Short mmCIF file of C-alpha atoms in Angstrom, two decimals:
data_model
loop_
_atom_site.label_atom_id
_atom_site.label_comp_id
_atom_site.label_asym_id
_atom_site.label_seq_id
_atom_site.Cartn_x
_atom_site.Cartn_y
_atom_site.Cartn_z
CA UNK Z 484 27.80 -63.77 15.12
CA UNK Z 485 30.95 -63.33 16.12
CA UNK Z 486 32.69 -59.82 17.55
CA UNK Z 487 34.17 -58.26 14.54
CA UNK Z 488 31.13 -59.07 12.52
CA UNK Z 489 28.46 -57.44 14.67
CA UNK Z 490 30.37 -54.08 14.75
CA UNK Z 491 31.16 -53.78 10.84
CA UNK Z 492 27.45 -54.53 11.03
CA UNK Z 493 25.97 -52.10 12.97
CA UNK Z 494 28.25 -49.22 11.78
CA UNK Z 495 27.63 -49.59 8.51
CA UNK Z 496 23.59 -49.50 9.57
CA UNK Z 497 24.24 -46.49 11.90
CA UNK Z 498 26.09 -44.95 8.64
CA UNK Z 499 23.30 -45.72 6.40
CA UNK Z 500 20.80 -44.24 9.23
CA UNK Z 501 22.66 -40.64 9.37
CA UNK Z 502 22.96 -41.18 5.91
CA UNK Z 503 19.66 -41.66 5.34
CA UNK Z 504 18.49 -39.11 7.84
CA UNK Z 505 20.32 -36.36 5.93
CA UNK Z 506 18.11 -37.15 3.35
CA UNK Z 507 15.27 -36.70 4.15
CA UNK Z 508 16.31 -33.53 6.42
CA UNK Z 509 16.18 -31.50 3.27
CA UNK Z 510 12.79 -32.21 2.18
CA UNK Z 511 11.34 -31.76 5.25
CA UNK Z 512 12.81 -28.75 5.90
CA UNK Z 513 11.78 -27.28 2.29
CA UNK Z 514 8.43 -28.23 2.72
CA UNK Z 515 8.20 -26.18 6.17
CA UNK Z 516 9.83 -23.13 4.04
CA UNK Z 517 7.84 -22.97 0.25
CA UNK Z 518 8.81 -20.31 -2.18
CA UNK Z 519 7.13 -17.23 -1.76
CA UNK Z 520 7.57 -13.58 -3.11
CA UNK Z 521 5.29 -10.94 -2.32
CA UNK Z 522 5.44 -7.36 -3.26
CA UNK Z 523 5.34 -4.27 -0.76
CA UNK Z 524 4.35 -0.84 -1.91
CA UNK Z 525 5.80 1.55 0.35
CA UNK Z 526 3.84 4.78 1.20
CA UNK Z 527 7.47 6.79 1.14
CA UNK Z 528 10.43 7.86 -1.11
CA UNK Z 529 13.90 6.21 -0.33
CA UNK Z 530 15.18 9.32 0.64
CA UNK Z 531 13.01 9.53 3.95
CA UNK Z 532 15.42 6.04 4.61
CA UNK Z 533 14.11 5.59 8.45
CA UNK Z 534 10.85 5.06 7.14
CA UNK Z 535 11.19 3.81 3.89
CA UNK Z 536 13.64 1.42 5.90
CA UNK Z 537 11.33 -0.58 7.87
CA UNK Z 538 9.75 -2.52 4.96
CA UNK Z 539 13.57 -3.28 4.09
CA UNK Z 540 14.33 -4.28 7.30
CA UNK Z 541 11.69 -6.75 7.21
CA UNK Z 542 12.14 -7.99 4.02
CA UNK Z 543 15.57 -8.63 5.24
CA UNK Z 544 15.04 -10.63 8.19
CA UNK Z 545 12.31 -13.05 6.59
CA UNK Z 546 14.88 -13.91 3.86
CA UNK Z 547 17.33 -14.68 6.15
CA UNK Z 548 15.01 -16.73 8.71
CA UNK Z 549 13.69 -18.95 5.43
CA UNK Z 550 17.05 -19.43 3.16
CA UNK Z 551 15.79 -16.57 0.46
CA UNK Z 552 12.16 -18.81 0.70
CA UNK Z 553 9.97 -16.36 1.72
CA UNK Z 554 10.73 -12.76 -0.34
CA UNK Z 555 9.11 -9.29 -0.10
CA UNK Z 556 10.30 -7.15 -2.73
CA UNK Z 557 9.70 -3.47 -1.44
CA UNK Z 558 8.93 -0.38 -3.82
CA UNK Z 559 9.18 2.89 -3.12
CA UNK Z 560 6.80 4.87 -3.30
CA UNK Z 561 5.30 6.18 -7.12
CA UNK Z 562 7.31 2.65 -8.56
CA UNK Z 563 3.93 0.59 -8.59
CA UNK Z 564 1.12 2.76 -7.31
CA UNK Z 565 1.40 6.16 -5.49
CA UNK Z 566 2.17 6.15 -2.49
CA UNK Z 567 -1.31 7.16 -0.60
CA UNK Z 568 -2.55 4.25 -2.76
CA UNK Z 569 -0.71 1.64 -1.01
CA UNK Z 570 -3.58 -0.06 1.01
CA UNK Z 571 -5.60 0.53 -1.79
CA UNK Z 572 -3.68 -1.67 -4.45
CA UNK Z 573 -3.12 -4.38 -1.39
CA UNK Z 574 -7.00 -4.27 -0.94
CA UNK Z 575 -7.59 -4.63 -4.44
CA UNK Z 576 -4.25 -7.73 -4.91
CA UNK Z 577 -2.92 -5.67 -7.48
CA UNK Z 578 -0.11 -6.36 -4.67
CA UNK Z 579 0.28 -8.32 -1.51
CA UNK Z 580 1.53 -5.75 1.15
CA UNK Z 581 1.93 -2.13 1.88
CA UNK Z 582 4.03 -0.46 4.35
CA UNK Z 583 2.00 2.96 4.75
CA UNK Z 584 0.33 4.64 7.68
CA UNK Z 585 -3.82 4.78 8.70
CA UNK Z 586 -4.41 8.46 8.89
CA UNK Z 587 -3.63 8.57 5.08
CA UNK Z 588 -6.86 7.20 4.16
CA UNK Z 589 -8.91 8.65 7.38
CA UNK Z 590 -10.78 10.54 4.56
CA UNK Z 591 -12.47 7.21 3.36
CA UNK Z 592 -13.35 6.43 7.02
CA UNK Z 593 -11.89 8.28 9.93
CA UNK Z 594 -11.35 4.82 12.01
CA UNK Z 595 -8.77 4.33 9.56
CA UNK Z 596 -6.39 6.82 11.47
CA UNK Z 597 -6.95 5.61 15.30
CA UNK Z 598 -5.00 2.44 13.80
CA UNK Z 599 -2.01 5.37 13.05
CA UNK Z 600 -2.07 8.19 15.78
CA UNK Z 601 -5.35 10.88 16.60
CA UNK Z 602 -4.54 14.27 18.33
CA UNK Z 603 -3.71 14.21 21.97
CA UNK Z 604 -3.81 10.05 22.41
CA UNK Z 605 -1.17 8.11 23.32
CA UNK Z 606 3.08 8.54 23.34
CA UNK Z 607 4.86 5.58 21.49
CA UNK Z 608 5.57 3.55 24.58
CA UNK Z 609 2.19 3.88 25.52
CA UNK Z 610 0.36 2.96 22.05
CA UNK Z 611 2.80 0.44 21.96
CA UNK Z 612 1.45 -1.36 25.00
CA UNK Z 613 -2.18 -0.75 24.40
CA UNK Z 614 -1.61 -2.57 20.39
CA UNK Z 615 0.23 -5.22 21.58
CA UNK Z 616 -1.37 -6.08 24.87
CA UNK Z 617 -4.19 -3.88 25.32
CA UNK Z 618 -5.98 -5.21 22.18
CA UNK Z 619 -5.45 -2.67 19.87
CA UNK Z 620 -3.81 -4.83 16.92
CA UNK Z 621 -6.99 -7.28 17.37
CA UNK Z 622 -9.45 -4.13 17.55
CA UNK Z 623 -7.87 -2.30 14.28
CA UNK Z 624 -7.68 -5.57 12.45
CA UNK Z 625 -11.72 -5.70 13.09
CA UNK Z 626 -11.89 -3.25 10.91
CA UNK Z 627 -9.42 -3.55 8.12
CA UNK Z 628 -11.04 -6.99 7.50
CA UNK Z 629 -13.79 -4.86 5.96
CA UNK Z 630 -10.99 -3.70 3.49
CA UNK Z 631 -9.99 -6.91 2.62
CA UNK Z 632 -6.46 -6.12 4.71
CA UNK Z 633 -4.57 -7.76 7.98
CA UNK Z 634 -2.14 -5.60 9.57
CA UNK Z 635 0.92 -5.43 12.25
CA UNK Z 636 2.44 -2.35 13.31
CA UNK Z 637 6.17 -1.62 11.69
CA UNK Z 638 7.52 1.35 12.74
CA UNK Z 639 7.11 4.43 15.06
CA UNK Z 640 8.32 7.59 14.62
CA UNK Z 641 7.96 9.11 18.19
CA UNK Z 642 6.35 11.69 19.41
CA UNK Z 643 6.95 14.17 16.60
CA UNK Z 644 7.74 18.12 16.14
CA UNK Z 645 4.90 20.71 15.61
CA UNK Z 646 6.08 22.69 12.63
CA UNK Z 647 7.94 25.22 10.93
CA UNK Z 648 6.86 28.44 11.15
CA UNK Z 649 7.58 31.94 9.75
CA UNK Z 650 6.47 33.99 12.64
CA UNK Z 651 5.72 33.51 16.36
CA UNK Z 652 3.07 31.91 17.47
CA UNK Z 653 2.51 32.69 21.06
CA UNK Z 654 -1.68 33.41 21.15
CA UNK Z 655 -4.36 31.66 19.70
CA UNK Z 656 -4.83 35.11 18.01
CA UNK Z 657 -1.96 34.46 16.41
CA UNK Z 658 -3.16 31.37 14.86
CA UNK Z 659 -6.21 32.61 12.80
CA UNK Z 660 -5.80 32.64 9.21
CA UNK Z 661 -2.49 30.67 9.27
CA UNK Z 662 -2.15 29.44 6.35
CA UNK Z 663 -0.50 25.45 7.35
CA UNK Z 664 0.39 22.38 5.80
CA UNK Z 665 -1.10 19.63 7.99
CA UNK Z 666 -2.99 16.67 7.36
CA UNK Z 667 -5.70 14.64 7.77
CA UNK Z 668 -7.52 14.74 11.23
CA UNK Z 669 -5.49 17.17 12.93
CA UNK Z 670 -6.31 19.78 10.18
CA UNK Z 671 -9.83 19.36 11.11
CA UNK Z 672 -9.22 20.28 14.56
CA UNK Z 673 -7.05 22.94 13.70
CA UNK Z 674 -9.71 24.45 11.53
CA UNK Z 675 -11.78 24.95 14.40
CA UNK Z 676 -9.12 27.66 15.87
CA UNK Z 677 -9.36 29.32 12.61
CA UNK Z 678 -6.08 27.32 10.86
CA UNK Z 679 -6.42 27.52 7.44
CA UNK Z 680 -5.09 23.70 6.60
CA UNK Z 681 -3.37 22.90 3.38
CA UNK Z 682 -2.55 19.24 1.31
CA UNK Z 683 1.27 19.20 -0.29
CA UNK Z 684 3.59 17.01 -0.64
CA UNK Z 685 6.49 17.00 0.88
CA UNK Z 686 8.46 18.49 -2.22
CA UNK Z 687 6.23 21.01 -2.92
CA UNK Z 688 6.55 22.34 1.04
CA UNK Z 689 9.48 24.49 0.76
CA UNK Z 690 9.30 26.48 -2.05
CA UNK Z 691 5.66 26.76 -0.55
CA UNK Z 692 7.12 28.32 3.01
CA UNK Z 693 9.36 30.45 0.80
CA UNK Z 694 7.34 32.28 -1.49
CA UNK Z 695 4.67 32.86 1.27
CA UNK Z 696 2.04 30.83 -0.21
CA UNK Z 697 1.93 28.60 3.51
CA UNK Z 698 2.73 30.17 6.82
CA UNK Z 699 3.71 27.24 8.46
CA UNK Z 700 4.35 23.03 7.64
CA UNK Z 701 4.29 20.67 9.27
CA UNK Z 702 6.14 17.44 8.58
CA UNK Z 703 8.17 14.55 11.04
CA UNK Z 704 10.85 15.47 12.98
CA UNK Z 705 14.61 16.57 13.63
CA UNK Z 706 16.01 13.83 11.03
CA UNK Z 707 13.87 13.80 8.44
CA UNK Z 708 13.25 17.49 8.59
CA UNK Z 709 16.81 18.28 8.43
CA UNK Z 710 16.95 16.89 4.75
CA UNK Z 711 14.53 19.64 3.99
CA UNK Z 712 16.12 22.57 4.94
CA UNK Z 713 13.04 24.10 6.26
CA UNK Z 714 15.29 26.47 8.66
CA UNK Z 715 16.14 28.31 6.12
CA UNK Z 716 12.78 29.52 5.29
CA UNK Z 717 10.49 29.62 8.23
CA UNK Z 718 13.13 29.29 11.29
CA UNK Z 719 10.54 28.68 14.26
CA UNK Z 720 10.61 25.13 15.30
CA UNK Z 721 7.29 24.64 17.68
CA UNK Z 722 6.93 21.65 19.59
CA UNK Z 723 5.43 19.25 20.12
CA UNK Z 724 3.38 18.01 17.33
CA UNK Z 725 0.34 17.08 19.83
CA UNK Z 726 -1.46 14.87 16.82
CA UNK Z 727 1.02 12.36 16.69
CA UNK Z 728 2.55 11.56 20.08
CA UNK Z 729 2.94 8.12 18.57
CA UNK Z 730 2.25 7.02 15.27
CA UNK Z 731 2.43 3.61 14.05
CA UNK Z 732 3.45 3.02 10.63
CA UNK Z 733 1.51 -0.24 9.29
CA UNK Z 734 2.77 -3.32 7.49
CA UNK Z 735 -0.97 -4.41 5.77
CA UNK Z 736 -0.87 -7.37 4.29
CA UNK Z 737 -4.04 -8.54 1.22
CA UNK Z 738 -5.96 -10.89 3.78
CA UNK Z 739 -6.54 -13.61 1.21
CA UNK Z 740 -2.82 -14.12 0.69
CA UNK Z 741 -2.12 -14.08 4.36
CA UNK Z 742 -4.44 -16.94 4.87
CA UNK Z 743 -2.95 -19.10 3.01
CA UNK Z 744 0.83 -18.56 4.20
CA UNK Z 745 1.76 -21.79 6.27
CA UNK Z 746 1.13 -21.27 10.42
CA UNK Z 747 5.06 -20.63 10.34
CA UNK Z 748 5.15 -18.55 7.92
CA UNK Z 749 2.32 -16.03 9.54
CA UNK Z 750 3.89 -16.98 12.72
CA UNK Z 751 7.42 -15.32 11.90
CA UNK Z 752 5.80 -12.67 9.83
CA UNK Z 753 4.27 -11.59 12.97
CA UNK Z 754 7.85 -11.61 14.98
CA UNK Z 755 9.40 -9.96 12.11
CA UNK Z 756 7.17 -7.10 11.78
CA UNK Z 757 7.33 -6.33 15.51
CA UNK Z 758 11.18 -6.32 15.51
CA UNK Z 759 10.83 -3.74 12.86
CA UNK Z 760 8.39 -2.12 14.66
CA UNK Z 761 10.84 -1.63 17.59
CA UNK Z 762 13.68 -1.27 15.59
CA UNK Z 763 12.29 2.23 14.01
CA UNK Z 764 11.64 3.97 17.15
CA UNK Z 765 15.10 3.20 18.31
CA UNK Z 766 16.57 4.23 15.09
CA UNK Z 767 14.67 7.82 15.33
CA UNK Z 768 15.79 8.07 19.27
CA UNK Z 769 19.26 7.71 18.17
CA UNK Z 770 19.37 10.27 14.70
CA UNK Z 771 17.31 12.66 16.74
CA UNK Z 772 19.53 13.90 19.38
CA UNK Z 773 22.17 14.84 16.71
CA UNK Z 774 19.83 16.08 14.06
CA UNK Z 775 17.91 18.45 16.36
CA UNK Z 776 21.97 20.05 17.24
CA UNK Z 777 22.38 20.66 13.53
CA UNK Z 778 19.45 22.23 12.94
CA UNK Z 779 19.97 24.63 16.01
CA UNK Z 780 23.61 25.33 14.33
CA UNK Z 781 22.08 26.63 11.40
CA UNK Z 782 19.41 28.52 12.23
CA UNK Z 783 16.35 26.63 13.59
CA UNK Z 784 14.67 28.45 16.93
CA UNK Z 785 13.28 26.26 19.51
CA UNK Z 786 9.84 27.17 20.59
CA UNK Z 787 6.74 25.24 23.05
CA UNK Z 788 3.25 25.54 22.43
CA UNK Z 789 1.71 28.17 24.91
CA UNK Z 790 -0.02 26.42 26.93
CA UNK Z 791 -3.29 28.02 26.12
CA UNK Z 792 -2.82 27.01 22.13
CA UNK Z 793 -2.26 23.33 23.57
CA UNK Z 794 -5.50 23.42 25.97
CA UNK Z 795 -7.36 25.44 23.04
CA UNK Z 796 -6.27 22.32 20.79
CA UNK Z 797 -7.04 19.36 23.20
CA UNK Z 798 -10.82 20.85 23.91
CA UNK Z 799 -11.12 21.33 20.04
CA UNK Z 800 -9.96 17.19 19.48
CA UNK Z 801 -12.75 16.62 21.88
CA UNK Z 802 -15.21 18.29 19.93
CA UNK Z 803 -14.22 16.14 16.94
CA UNK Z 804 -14.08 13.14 18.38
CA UNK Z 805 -17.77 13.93 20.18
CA UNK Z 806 -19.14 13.92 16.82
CA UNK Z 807 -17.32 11.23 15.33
CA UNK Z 808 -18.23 9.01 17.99
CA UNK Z 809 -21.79 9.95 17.61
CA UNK Z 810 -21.98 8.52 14.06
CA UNK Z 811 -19.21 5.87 13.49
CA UNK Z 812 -19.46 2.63 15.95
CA UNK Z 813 -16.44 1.44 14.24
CA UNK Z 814 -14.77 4.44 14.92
CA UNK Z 815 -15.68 4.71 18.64
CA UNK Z 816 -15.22 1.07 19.81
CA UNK Z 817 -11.78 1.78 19.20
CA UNK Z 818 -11.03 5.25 20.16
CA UNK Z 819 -13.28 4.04 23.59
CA UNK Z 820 -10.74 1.89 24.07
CA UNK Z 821 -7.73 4.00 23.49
CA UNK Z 822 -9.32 6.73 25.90
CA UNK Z 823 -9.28 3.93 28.62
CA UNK Z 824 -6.31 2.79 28.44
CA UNK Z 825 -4.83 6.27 28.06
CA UNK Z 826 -6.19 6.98 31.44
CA UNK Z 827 -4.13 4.56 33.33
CA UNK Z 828 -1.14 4.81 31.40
CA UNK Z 829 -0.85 8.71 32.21
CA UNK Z 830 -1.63 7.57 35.77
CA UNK Z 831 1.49 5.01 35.83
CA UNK Z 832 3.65 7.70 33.60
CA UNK Z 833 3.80 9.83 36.28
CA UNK Z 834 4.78 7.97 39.24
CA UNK Z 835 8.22 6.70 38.07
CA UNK Z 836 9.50 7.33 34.23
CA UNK Z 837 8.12 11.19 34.50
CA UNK Z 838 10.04 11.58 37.72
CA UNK Z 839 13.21 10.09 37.10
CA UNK Z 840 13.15 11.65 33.46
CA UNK Z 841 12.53 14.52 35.04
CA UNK Z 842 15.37 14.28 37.78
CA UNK Z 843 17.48 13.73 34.91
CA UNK Z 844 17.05 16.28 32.29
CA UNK Z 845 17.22 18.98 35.32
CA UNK Z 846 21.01 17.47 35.88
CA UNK Z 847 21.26 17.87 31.92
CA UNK Z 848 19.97 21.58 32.37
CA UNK Z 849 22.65 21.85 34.81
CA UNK Z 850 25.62 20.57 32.56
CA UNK Z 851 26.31 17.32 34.62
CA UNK Z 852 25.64 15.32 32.06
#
C-alpha cells in the first residue's frame, strides 16, 4: 500500500470512528438520564420565599444537572393538599415528595419532630454535624420507613426568635395564663409553666395579637416576621426561641419511588438536597442582619429571656422528654443520640467559635466594627 493510500485510509476510518462515537454518545448518555417528573407539595405559601425557596432551588439544580430529565414540579402550599398534609399525601403517593418540616406531625408520633428541632437541642451548625456525620439522617430515616417516606434535610432556618409579645415578660409569674401561639412540642412544655398554648395560622396571628384574643406569637424570625408586621401590635421581641435552635426543614421523598430512581439519580438527589440544605441557612444569615434593623426602626423592642424563664423552660423539656422516653423506643433511640452528641459539641463550642465570637461582637459593642 503505498503512502498516500494508507493515510486517505486511515482518516477516513478515524472520521468514521468519531463519527461513529458521537453516535452512540447520545444514547448512552440518555439512558444514564431517563425522564422523570415528580411532584413536591410544599408545607409553605410563596410568600414565606426563603422557605418556600428551597424546594425551588432544588428543583432547579436537578434540571440543570440532567438536561430538563429529571423534574420536580413544586406546589405551594393549599395547591394539591394542605400544607400540614404534605408527608401525608407523599406517604399515601398521591405525590412523590414534600418539602415540610417533622414537628408538624409530632402529634401522630412525637419522634416525628427530633427529625425537625426539640426544645433546648442542638444550634444549626451543630444538628448539622450530628445528621450528616453523627448518624442522624440514617437514625430519622429508621423511622420514616415506617411511613412509607425517605428523607434528606433541605433547609435551616437558624436558631430562631422567641416571640412577639404585648407586655413584658421578665418573671415566670409573668408567664401564667399567657395566652401564646406556639406549636407542637414546645407548647407542651410551655404548658407546664402555666402558658396557655394556641394553634393559628400564620394569617390568622395578627389580627389575633390585635384584638387581644393571644398575648403573644410566636413565628420564625427577623425576615419572615417582618412581612407580618407584628411590631405594630405586640412590640416586644424576646429572644431566643429556645425550641428551635436549629430546625431542619425536610425534603421526604414516597420510598417506593425513590427505589426505583437509577443509583445516579438518588446519588445527585442526595448532593442536591444538601446544597439546598446549606444554601437556606446562608440565605437567612444574610436577610437577617438587615431585617432585624428594620424592625428596630419601626418599633420592635429587643428583649432576652430572664434567665430564670430559660432555666424554668430547660428543666420543664426535661420533664417531657423523661416521659416520652419512658414510652416511645423510637422516640428515645434518637433523642439518646442527640443528647450525646450535644454534649461534646457544647464542649468544643466553647473553646474556640464561642471565644472568638465573643471577642468579636464585644469590638462590635464598641463601634469598631
Amino acid at each position: 500500500m503505498d503512502r498516500r493510500s494508507f493515510i486517505r485510509k486511515a482518516g477516513t476510518t478515524g472520521a468514521g470512528a468519531v463519527a461513529a462515537s458521537a453516535a452512540l454518545a447520545a444514547p448512552a448518555i440518555a439512558q444514564t438520564n431517563p425522564k422523570i417528573t415528580w411532584r413536591m407539595a410544599s408545607s409553605f405559601p410563596k410568600s414565606l420565599d426563603t422557605i418556600y425557596g428551597g424546594a425551588e432551588v432544588l428543583s432547579k439544580m436537578l434540571s440543570e444537572a440532567t438536561d430538563g430529565n429529571f423534574q420536580i414540579q413544586v406546589f405551594a402550599a393549599g395547591e394539591l393538599v394542605p400544607g400540614l398534609q404534605a408527608a401525608d399525601a407523599t406517604s399515601a403517593g398521591t405525590v412523590e415528595a414534600a418539602h415540610t418540616v417533622g414537628y408538624y406531625y409530632w402529634g401522630k408520633d412525637p419522634t416525628w419532630a427530633l427529625g425537625a428541632d426539640v426544645p433546648f437541642a442542638l444550634n444549626a451548625r451543630g444538628r448539622n454535624a450530628w445528621q450528616y456525620h453523627g448518624g442522624g439522617i440514617d437514625l430519622f430515616n429508621e423511622f420514616l420507613d415506617k411511613q412509607g417516606l425517605f428523607g434528606l434535610p433541605g433547609g435551616n432556618t437558624g436558631t430562631q426568635m422567641g416571640g412577639w409579645f404585648r407586655k413584658e415578660i421578665n418573671t415566670l409569674e409573668d408567664m401564667k395564663g399567657l395566652k401564646m401561639r406556639i406549636g407542637g412540642f414546645a407548647g407542651k412544655v410551655v404548658e407546664k409553666l402555666g402558658v396557655v398554648p394556641q394553634q393559628l395560622a400564620g394569617g390568622d396571628i395578627y389580627p389575633a395579637l390585635e384584638k387581644g384574643t393571644i398575648d403573644a406569637a410566636e413565628w420564625v424570625g427577623p425576615y419572615d416576621d417582618e412581612k407580618l408586621g407584628f411590631q405594630k401590635v405586640a412590640p416586644y421581641y424576646y429572644y431566643p426561641g429556645w425550641w428551635e435552635g436549629g430546625p431542619t426543614v425536610h425534603f421526604m421523598f414516597n420510598k417506593a419511588k425513590h427505589e426505583e430512581l437509577p443509583a445516579t439519580y438518588k446519588s445527585l438527589l442526595r448532593t442536591a438536597c444538601q446544597a439546598a440544605d446549606a444554601n437556606m441557612l446562608q440565605k437567612y444569615d444574610h436577610l437577617n442582619p438587615t431585617a432585624v434593623k428594620s424592625l428596630v426602626a419601626n418599633g420592635a423592642q429587643l428583649r432576652p429571656f430572664s434567665q430564670e424563664i430559660l432555666s424554668a423552660c430547660f428543666d420543664a423539656a426535661n420533664e417531657v422528654y423523661a416521659e416520652m422516653t419512658a414510652s416511645n423506643a423510637d422516640f428515645k433511640k434518637i433523642w439518646d443520640s442527640i443528647v450525646a452528641f450535644r454534649k461534646d459539641h457544647y464542649l468544643w463550642a466553647q473553646v474556640a467559635e464561642y471565644n472568638f465570637d465573643t471577642f468579636m461582637m464585644i469590638q462590635q459593642r464598641s463601634n469598631k466594627l
